PDB file of C-alpha atoms in Angstrom:
ATOM      1  CA  GLU W 203      55.552  84.654 -77.844  1.00  0.00           C
ATOM      2  CA  ASP W 204      52.286  84.539 -79.772  1.00  0.00           C
ATOM      3  CA  GLN W 205      52.348  86.242 -83.161  1.00  0.00           C
ATOM      4  CA  VAL W 206      49.720  87.223 -85.702  1.00  0.00           C
ATOM      5  CA  THR W 207      50.570  88.446 -89.193  1.00  0.00           C
ATOM      6  CA  GLN W 208      47.895  89.676 -91.547  1.00  0.00           C
ATOM      7  CA  SER W 209      48.266  90.115 -95.292  1.00  0.00           C
ATOM      8  CA  PRO W 210      47.914  92.063 -97.379  1.00  0.00           C
ATOM      9  CA  GLU W 211      48.079  95.288 -95.384  1.00  0.00           C
ATOM     10  CA  ALA W 212      45.663  96.881 -97.836  1.00  0.00           C
ATOM     11  CA  LEU W 213      43.419  95.505-100.553  1.00  0.00           C
ATOM     12  CA  ARG W 214      41.437  97.348-103.166  1.00  0.00           C
ATOM     13  CA  LEU W 215      38.663  95.437-104.933  1.00  0.00           C
ATOM     14  CA  GLN W 216      36.063  96.267-107.496  1.00  0.00           C
ATOM     15  CA  GLU W 217      32.510  95.633-106.388  1.00  0.00           C
ATOM     16  CA  GLY W 218      31.740  91.957-107.048  1.00  0.00           C
ATOM     17  CA  GLU W 219      35.417  90.937-107.189  1.00  0.00           C
ATOM     18  CA  SER W 220      35.888  88.116-104.683  1.00  0.00           C
ATOM     19  CA  SER W 221      39.122  87.737-102.717  1.00  0.00           C
ATOM     20  CA  SER W 222      40.649  86.433 -99.480  1.00  0.00           C
ATOM     21  CA  LEU W 223      42.436  87.973 -96.531  1.00  0.00           C
ATOM     22  CA  ASN W 224      45.111  85.982 -94.740  1.00  0.00           C
ATOM     23  CA  CYS W 225      45.934  85.665 -91.046  1.00  0.00           C
ATOM     24  CA  SER W 226      49.037  83.631 -90.191  1.00  0.00           C
ATOM     25  CA  TYR W 227      49.569  82.845 -86.560  1.00  0.00           C
ATOM     26  CA  THR W 228      52.053  81.303 -84.166  1.00  0.00           C
ATOM     27  CA  VAL W 229      50.703  80.191 -80.818  1.00  0.00           C
ATOM     28  CA  SER W 230      51.509  77.409 -78.429  1.00  0.00           C
ATOM     29  CA  GLY W 231      48.126  75.724 -78.548  1.00  0.00           C
ATOM     30  CA  LEU W 232      45.118  77.565 -79.914  1.00  0.00           C
ATOM     31  CA  ARG W 233      42.008  78.157 -77.830  1.00  0.00           C
ATOM     32  CA  GLY W 234      40.342  80.371 -80.416  1.00  0.00           C
ATOM     33  CA  LEU W 235      40.917  82.596 -83.441  1.00  0.00           C
ATOM     34  CA  PHE W 236      38.764  85.687 -83.833  1.00  0.00           C
ATOM     35  CA  TRP W 237      37.880  87.948 -86.743  1.00  0.00           C
ATOM     36  CA  TYR W 238      36.718  91.514 -86.240  1.00  0.00           C
ATOM     37  CA  ARG W 239      35.626  94.294 -88.543  1.00  0.00           C
ATOM     38  CA  GLN W 240      36.642  97.865 -87.700  1.00  0.00           C
ATOM     39  CA  ASP W 241      35.224 100.952 -89.386  1.00  0.00           C
ATOM     40  CA  PRO W 242      37.274 104.190 -89.251  1.00  0.00           C
ATOM     41  CA  GLY W 243      37.082 105.882 -85.863  1.00  0.00           C
ATOM     42  CA  LYS W 244      35.035 103.080 -84.298  1.00  0.00           C
ATOM     43  CA  GLY W 245      35.658 100.076 -82.074  1.00  0.00           C
ATOM     44  CA  PRO W 246      36.109  96.616 -83.602  1.00  0.00           C
ATOM     45  CA  GLU W 247      32.948  94.615 -84.248  1.00  0.00           C
ATOM     46  CA  PHE W 248      33.068  90.880 -83.558  1.00  0.00           C
ATOM     47  CA  LEU W 249      32.506  88.653 -86.598  1.00  0.00           C
ATOM     48  CA  PHE W 250      33.606  85.047 -85.975  1.00  0.00           C
ATOM     49  CA  THR W 251      35.337  82.664 -83.616  1.00  0.00           C
ATOM     50  CA  LEU W 252      37.076  79.562 -84.967  1.00  0.00           C
ATOM     51  CA  TYR W 253      38.299  76.870 -82.604  1.00  0.00           C
ATOM     52  CA  SER W 254      39.839  74.023 -84.591  1.00  0.00           C
ATOM     53  CA  ALA W 255      41.460  73.310 -87.943  1.00  0.00           C
ATOM     54  CA  GLY W 256      38.916  72.618 -90.643  1.00  0.00           C
ATOM     55  CA  GLU W 257      36.224  74.752 -89.063  1.00  0.00           C
ATOM     56  CA  GLU W 258      34.356  77.245 -91.245  1.00  0.00           C
ATOM     57  CA  LYS W 259      31.861  79.980 -90.403  1.00  0.00           C
ATOM     58  CA  GLU W 260      29.815  82.225 -92.671  1.00  0.00           C
ATOM     59  CA  LYS W 261      28.012  85.507 -92.374  1.00  0.00           C
ATOM     60  CA  GLU W 262      26.482  87.119 -95.438  1.00  0.00           C
ATOM     61  CA  ARG W 263      29.344  87.588 -97.933  1.00  0.00           C
ATOM     62  CA  LEU W 264      32.044  86.572 -95.456  1.00  0.00           C
ATOM     63  CA  LYS W 265      33.387  83.103 -94.794  1.00  0.00           C
ATOM     64  CA  ALA W 266      36.181  82.368 -92.337  1.00  0.00           C
ATOM     65  CA  THR W 267      38.272  79.198 -92.458  1.00  0.00           C
ATOM     66  CA  LEU W 268      41.005  77.837 -90.203  1.00  0.00           C
ATOM     67  CA  THR W 269      44.065  75.612 -90.614  1.00  0.00           C
ATOM     68  CA  LYS W 270      46.775  74.803 -88.076  1.00  0.00           C
ATOM     69  CA  LYS W 271      48.860  77.770 -89.187  1.00  0.00           C
ATOM     70  CA  GLU W 272      46.523  80.318 -90.752  1.00  0.00           C
ATOM     71  CA  SER W 273      43.007  81.570 -91.233  1.00  0.00           C
ATOM     72  CA  PHE W 274      41.386  83.049 -94.285  1.00  0.00           C
ATOM     73  CA  LEU W 275      38.536  85.483 -94.532  1.00  0.00           C
ATOM     74  CA  HIS W 276      36.907  84.977 -97.910  1.00  0.00           C
ATOM     75  CA  ILE W 277      34.815  87.819 -99.254  1.00  0.00           C
ATOM     76  CA  THR W 278      32.407  86.822-102.012  1.00  0.00           C
ATOM     77  CA  ALA W 279      31.051  89.477-104.385  1.00  0.00           C
ATOM     78  CA  PRO W 280      31.926  92.344-102.027  1.00  0.00           C
ATOM     79  CA  LYS W 281      29.942  95.550-101.856  1.00  0.00           C
ATOM     80  CA  PRO W 282      31.191  99.051-100.987  1.00  0.00           C
ATOM     81  CA  GLU W 283      29.707  98.672 -97.501  1.00  0.00           C
ATOM     82  CA  ASP W 284      32.194  95.857 -96.853  1.00  0.00           C
ATOM     83  CA  SER W 285      34.977  98.443 -96.867  1.00  0.00           C
ATOM     84  CA  ALA W 286      36.655  98.367 -93.448  1.00  0.00           C
ATOM     85  CA  THR W 287      39.745  97.108 -91.668  1.00  0.00           C
ATOM     86  CA  TYR W 288      39.530  93.421 -90.772  1.00  0.00           C
ATOM     87  CA  LEU W 289      41.400  92.303 -87.667  1.00  0.00           C
ATOM     88  CA  CYS W 290      42.457  88.819 -86.703  1.00  0.00           C
ATOM     89  CA  ALA W 291      43.305  87.762 -83.138  1.00  0.00           C
ATOM     90  CA  VAL W 292      44.400  84.549 -81.422  1.00  0.00           C
ATOM     91  CA  GLN W 293      43.872  83.307 -77.910  1.00  0.00           C
ATOM     92  CA  PRO W 294      46.268  80.652 -76.603  1.00  0.00           C
ATOM     93  CA  ALA W 295      45.039  77.549 -74.853  1.00  0.00           C
ATOM     94  CA  SER W 296      47.146  78.373 -71.802  1.00  0.00           C
ATOM     95  CA  GLY W 297      47.237  81.571 -69.751  1.00  0.00           C
ATOM     96  CA  GLY W 298      43.529  82.103 -69.297  1.00  0.00           C
ATOM     97  CA  TYR W 299      41.048  84.013 -71.406  1.00  0.00           C
ATOM     98  CA  GLN W 300      42.862  87.325 -70.919  1.00  0.00           C
ATOM     99  CA  LYS W 301      45.684  86.730 -73.352  1.00  0.00           C
ATOM    100  CA  VAL W 302      44.649  87.751 -76.849  1.00  0.00           C
ATOM    101  CA  THR W 303      47.111  88.821 -79.546  1.00  0.00           C
ATOM    102  CA  PHE W 304      45.834  90.988 -82.395  1.00  0.00           C
ATOM    103  CA  GLY W 305      47.209  91.447 -85.869  1.00  0.00           C
ATOM    104  CA  THR W 306      47.564  94.884 -87.442  1.00  0.00           C
ATOM    105  CA  GLY W 307      44.713  94.292 -89.850  1.00  0.00           C
ATOM    106  CA  THR W 308      43.918  94.365 -93.550  1.00  0.00           C
ATOM    107  CA  LYS W 309      42.339  97.545 -94.819  1.00  0.00           C
ATOM    108  CA  LEU W 310      39.788  96.624 -97.470  1.00  0.00           C
ATOM    109  CA  GLN W 311      38.421  99.129 -99.938  1.00  0.00           C
ATOM    110  CA  VAL W 312      35.609  98.066-102.284  1.00  0.00           C
ATOM    111  CA  ILE W 313      35.099 100.392-105.211  1.00  0.00           C
ATOM    112  CA  PRO W 314      31.651 100.717-106.857  1.00  0.00           C
TER     113      PRO W 314
ATOM    114  CA  SER D 171      21.357  93.066 -74.820  1.00  0.00           C
ATOM    115  CA  GLN D 172      24.708  94.320 -73.660  1.00  0.00           C
ATOM    116  CA  THR D 173      25.928  97.831 -74.424  1.00  0.00           C
ATOM    117  CA  ILE D 174      29.301  99.383 -73.720  1.00  0.00           C
ATOM    118  CA  HIS D 175      29.819 103.129 -73.443  1.00  0.00           C
ATOM    119  CA  GLN D 176      32.990 105.190 -73.477  1.00  0.00           C
ATOM    120  CA  TRP D 177      33.562 108.887 -72.969  1.00  0.00           C
ATOM    121  CA  PRO D 178      34.720 111.237 -74.015  1.00  0.00           C
ATOM    122  CA  ALA D 179      34.787 110.353 -77.708  1.00  0.00           C
ATOM    123  CA  THR D 180      37.722 112.664 -78.411  1.00  0.00           C
ATOM    124  CA  LEU D 181      40.177 114.435 -76.172  1.00  0.00           C
ATOM    125  CA  VAL D 182      43.084 116.807 -76.742  1.00  0.00           C
ATOM    126  CA  GLN D 183      45.338 117.238 -73.741  1.00  0.00           C
ATOM    127  CA  PRO D 184      48.707 118.934 -73.192  1.00  0.00           C
ATOM    128  CA  VAL D 185      51.763 116.993 -72.083  1.00  0.00           C
ATOM    129  CA  GLY D 186      51.885 116.691 -68.313  1.00  0.00           C
ATOM    130  CA  SER D 187      48.144 117.022 -67.777  1.00  0.00           C
ATOM    131  CA  PRO D 188      46.030 114.350 -66.046  1.00  0.00           C
ATOM    132  CA  LEU D 189      43.742 111.904 -67.806  1.00  0.00           C
ATOM    133  CA  SER D 190      40.526 110.119 -66.955  1.00  0.00           C
ATOM    134  CA  LEU D 191      38.655 107.934 -69.440  1.00  0.00           C
ATOM    135  CA  GLU D 192      35.502 106.141 -68.410  1.00  0.00           C
ATOM    136  CA  CYS D 193      33.878 102.951 -69.617  1.00  0.00           C
ATOM    137  CA  THR D 194      30.548 101.513 -68.500  1.00  0.00           C
ATOM    138  CA  VAL D 195      28.770  98.329 -69.500  1.00  0.00           C
ATOM    139  CA  GLU D 196      25.020  97.709 -69.444  1.00  0.00           C
ATOM    140  CA  GLY D 197      23.105  94.471 -69.598  1.00  0.00           C
ATOM    141  CA  THR D 198      25.543  92.170 -67.851  1.00  0.00           C
ATOM    142  CA  SER D 199      26.879  91.645 -64.355  1.00  0.00           C
ATOM    143  CA  ASN D 200      30.438  91.010 -63.189  1.00  0.00           C
ATOM    144  CA  PRO D 201      31.913  91.347 -66.675  1.00  0.00           C
ATOM    145  CA  ASN D 202      35.596  90.871 -67.431  1.00  0.00           C
ATOM    146  CA  LEU D 203      36.701  94.316 -68.637  1.00  0.00           C
ATOM    147  CA  TYR D 204      39.670  95.409 -70.703  1.00  0.00           C
ATOM    148  CA  TRP D 205      41.491  98.581 -71.767  1.00  0.00           C
ATOM    149  CA  TYR D 206      43.347  98.502 -75.078  1.00  0.00           C
ATOM    150  CA  ARG D 207      45.329 101.125 -76.968  1.00  0.00           C
ATOM    151  CA  GLN D 208      45.455 101.128 -80.746  1.00  0.00           C
ATOM    152  CA  ALA D 209      48.214 103.086 -82.434  1.00  0.00           C
ATOM    153  CA  ALA D 210      48.458 103.641 -86.175  1.00  0.00           C
ATOM    154  CA  GLY D 211      49.984 100.630 -87.914  1.00  0.00           C
ATOM    155  CA  ARG D 212      50.063  98.557 -84.750  1.00  0.00           C
ATOM    156  CA  GLY D 213      47.795  95.897 -83.347  1.00  0.00           C
ATOM    157  CA  LEU D 214      45.646  96.423 -80.296  1.00  0.00           C
ATOM    158  CA  GLN D 215      47.815  96.560 -77.189  1.00  0.00           C
ATOM    159  CA  LEU D 216      46.265  95.255 -73.987  1.00  0.00           C
ATOM    160  CA  LEU D 217      46.847  97.737 -71.167  1.00  0.00           C
ATOM    161  CA  PHE D 218      44.749  96.485 -68.249  1.00  0.00           C
ATOM    162  CA  TYR D 219      42.102  93.931 -67.488  1.00  0.00           C
ATOM    163  CA  SER D 220      39.786  93.408 -64.549  1.00  0.00           C
ATOM    164  CA  VAL D 221      37.865  90.338 -63.420  1.00  0.00           C
ATOM    165  CA  GLY D 222      35.961  92.158 -60.667  1.00  0.00           C
ATOM    166  CA  ILE D 223      35.591  95.252 -58.490  1.00  0.00           C
ATOM    167  CA  GLY D 224      38.974  96.479 -57.288  1.00  0.00           C
ATOM    168  CA  GLN D 225      40.831  93.748 -59.217  1.00  0.00           C
ATOM    169  CA  ILE D 226      43.207  95.186 -61.830  1.00  0.00           C
ATOM    170  CA  SER D 227      45.942  93.448 -63.780  1.00  0.00           C
ATOM    171  CA  SER D 228      48.490  95.499 -65.700  1.00  0.00           C
ATOM    172  CA  GLU D 229      49.981  94.138 -68.890  1.00  0.00           C
ATOM    173  CA  VAL D 230      52.341  96.940 -69.857  1.00  0.00           C
ATOM    174  CA  PRO D 231      54.274  99.043 -67.314  1.00  0.00           C
ATOM    175  CA  GLN D 232      53.768 102.723 -68.111  1.00  0.00           C
ATOM    176  CA  ASN D 233      52.400 105.926 -66.641  1.00  0.00           C
ATOM    177  CA  LEU D 234      48.788 104.795 -66.955  1.00  0.00           C
ATOM    178  CA  SER D 235      46.639 103.218 -64.257  1.00  0.00           C
ATOM    179  CA  ALA D 236      43.185 101.685 -64.119  1.00  0.00           C
ATOM    180  CA  SER D 237      40.488 101.341 -61.508  1.00  0.00           C
ATOM    181  CA  ARG D 238      37.189  99.518 -61.197  1.00  0.00           C
ATOM    182  CA  PRO D 239      35.132 101.260 -58.536  1.00  0.00           C
ATOM    183  CA  GLN D 240      31.849  99.581 -59.519  1.00  0.00           C
ATOM    184  CA  ASP D 241      30.901  96.286 -61.145  1.00  0.00           C
ATOM    185  CA  ARG D 242      30.230  97.762 -64.560  1.00  0.00           C
ATOM    186  CA  GLN D 243      32.583 100.764 -64.505  1.00  0.00           C
ATOM    187  CA  PHE D 244      36.198 100.789 -65.628  1.00  0.00           C
ATOM    188  CA  ILE D 245      38.376 103.899 -65.534  1.00  0.00           C
ATOM    189  CA  LEU D 246      41.725 104.595 -67.205  1.00  0.00           C
ATOM    190  CA  SER D 247      43.831 107.336 -65.655  1.00  0.00           C
ATOM    191  CA  SER D 248      47.145 109.101 -65.782  1.00  0.00           C
ATOM    192  CA  LYS D 249      48.668 111.709 -63.498  1.00  0.00           C
ATOM    193  CA  LYS D 250      50.906 113.170 -66.223  1.00  0.00           C
ATOM    194  CA  LEU D 251      50.398 112.473 -69.919  1.00  0.00           C
ATOM    195  CA  LEU D 252      53.284 111.868 -72.313  1.00  0.00           C
ATOM    196  CA  LEU D 253      53.295 112.480 -76.063  1.00  0.00           C
ATOM    197  CA  SER D 254      53.545 108.710 -76.523  1.00  0.00           C
ATOM    198  CA  ASP D 255      50.169 108.272 -74.797  1.00  0.00           C
ATOM    199  CA  SER D 256      48.383 109.527 -77.912  1.00  0.00           C
ATOM    200  CA  GLY D 257      46.219 106.887 -79.538  1.00  0.00           C
ATOM    201  CA  PHE D 258      42.804 105.322 -79.777  1.00  0.00           C
ATOM    202  CA  TYR D 259      41.694 103.833 -76.459  1.00  0.00           C
ATOM    203  CA  LEU D 260      39.212 101.017 -76.467  1.00  0.00           C
ATOM    204  CA  CYS D 261      37.297  99.414 -73.639  1.00  0.00           C
ATOM    205  CA  ALA D 262      35.972  95.894 -74.069  1.00  0.00           C
ATOM    206  CA  TRP D 263      34.099  93.235 -72.147  1.00  0.00           C
ATOM    207  CA  ARG D 264      34.440  89.493 -72.619  1.00  0.00           C
ATOM    208  CA  ASP D 265      31.782  86.882 -73.166  1.00  0.00           C
ATOM    209  CA  TRP D 266      33.514  83.495 -73.099  1.00  0.00           C
ATOM    210  CA  GLY D 267      36.326  83.947 -75.660  1.00  0.00           C
ATOM    211  CA  GLU D 268      34.893  86.825 -77.656  1.00  0.00           C
ATOM    212  CA  GLN D 269      35.509  90.434 -76.732  1.00  0.00           C
ATOM    213  CA  TYR D 270      33.046  93.223 -77.486  1.00  0.00           C
ATOM    214  CA  PHE D 271      34.407  96.703 -77.867  1.00  0.00           C
ATOM    215  CA  GLY D 272      33.133 100.164 -77.076  1.00  0.00           C
ATOM    216  CA  PRO D 273      33.204 103.081 -79.516  1.00  0.00           C
ATOM    217  CA  GLY D 274      36.646 104.243 -78.364  1.00  0.00           C
ATOM    218  CA  THR D 275      38.266 107.505 -77.264  1.00  0.00           C
ATOM    219  CA  ARG D 276      40.678 109.307 -79.571  1.00  0.00           C
ATOM    220  CA  LEU D 277      43.348 110.915 -77.359  1.00  0.00           C
ATOM    221  CA  THR D 278      45.788 113.445 -78.767  1.00  0.00           C
ATOM    222  CA  VAL D 279      48.551 114.664 -76.462  1.00  0.00           C
ATOM    223  CA  THR D 280      50.066 117.946 -77.648  1.00  0.00           C
TER     224      THR D 280
END
């Protein structure tokens, strides 16, 4: 069974204090790993897709990286508007595009 | 560009009452559509997905059902709600691997 574990569950940062969120996964062959941002009371917003170990993608202050067992979402010099819950999800190589397993997320709070 | 709509945004229903949540997508044809439920402290749980009109696959056996009467319309229903049906319901469509989510419906069963 595919599994996704995100840590920490919650993270409180001062504005400008860089840090990383972790997503550990177990899947029998990875088709893709996804990162989403979710604001309270709203649907998740797609951020990145990573396909193979060593791949990196960036968007503003966010950079996602991937190894064979985990992914990191690095947040550089965060601002209060980066406060949200960040979700990680994996899609296995087998079973079609329908099978996606989500983690429970890391709730990030950036304090001014 | 593609847009996904869900309504209602919030709903409070008594136990045993029926349910109908609607999702529509604009700007794309024949989308793969999904219903998820998100409960506090738990990951998104896939409930149903549809690859076309009238084609529904159920991932979790429960008292919910789904229908796709039109290409860009996806409906989640229940004949009798349970307390455990409370949660945040999300509709999504898929573009290759990525899924794009609607704004969600907060359902509280009392």
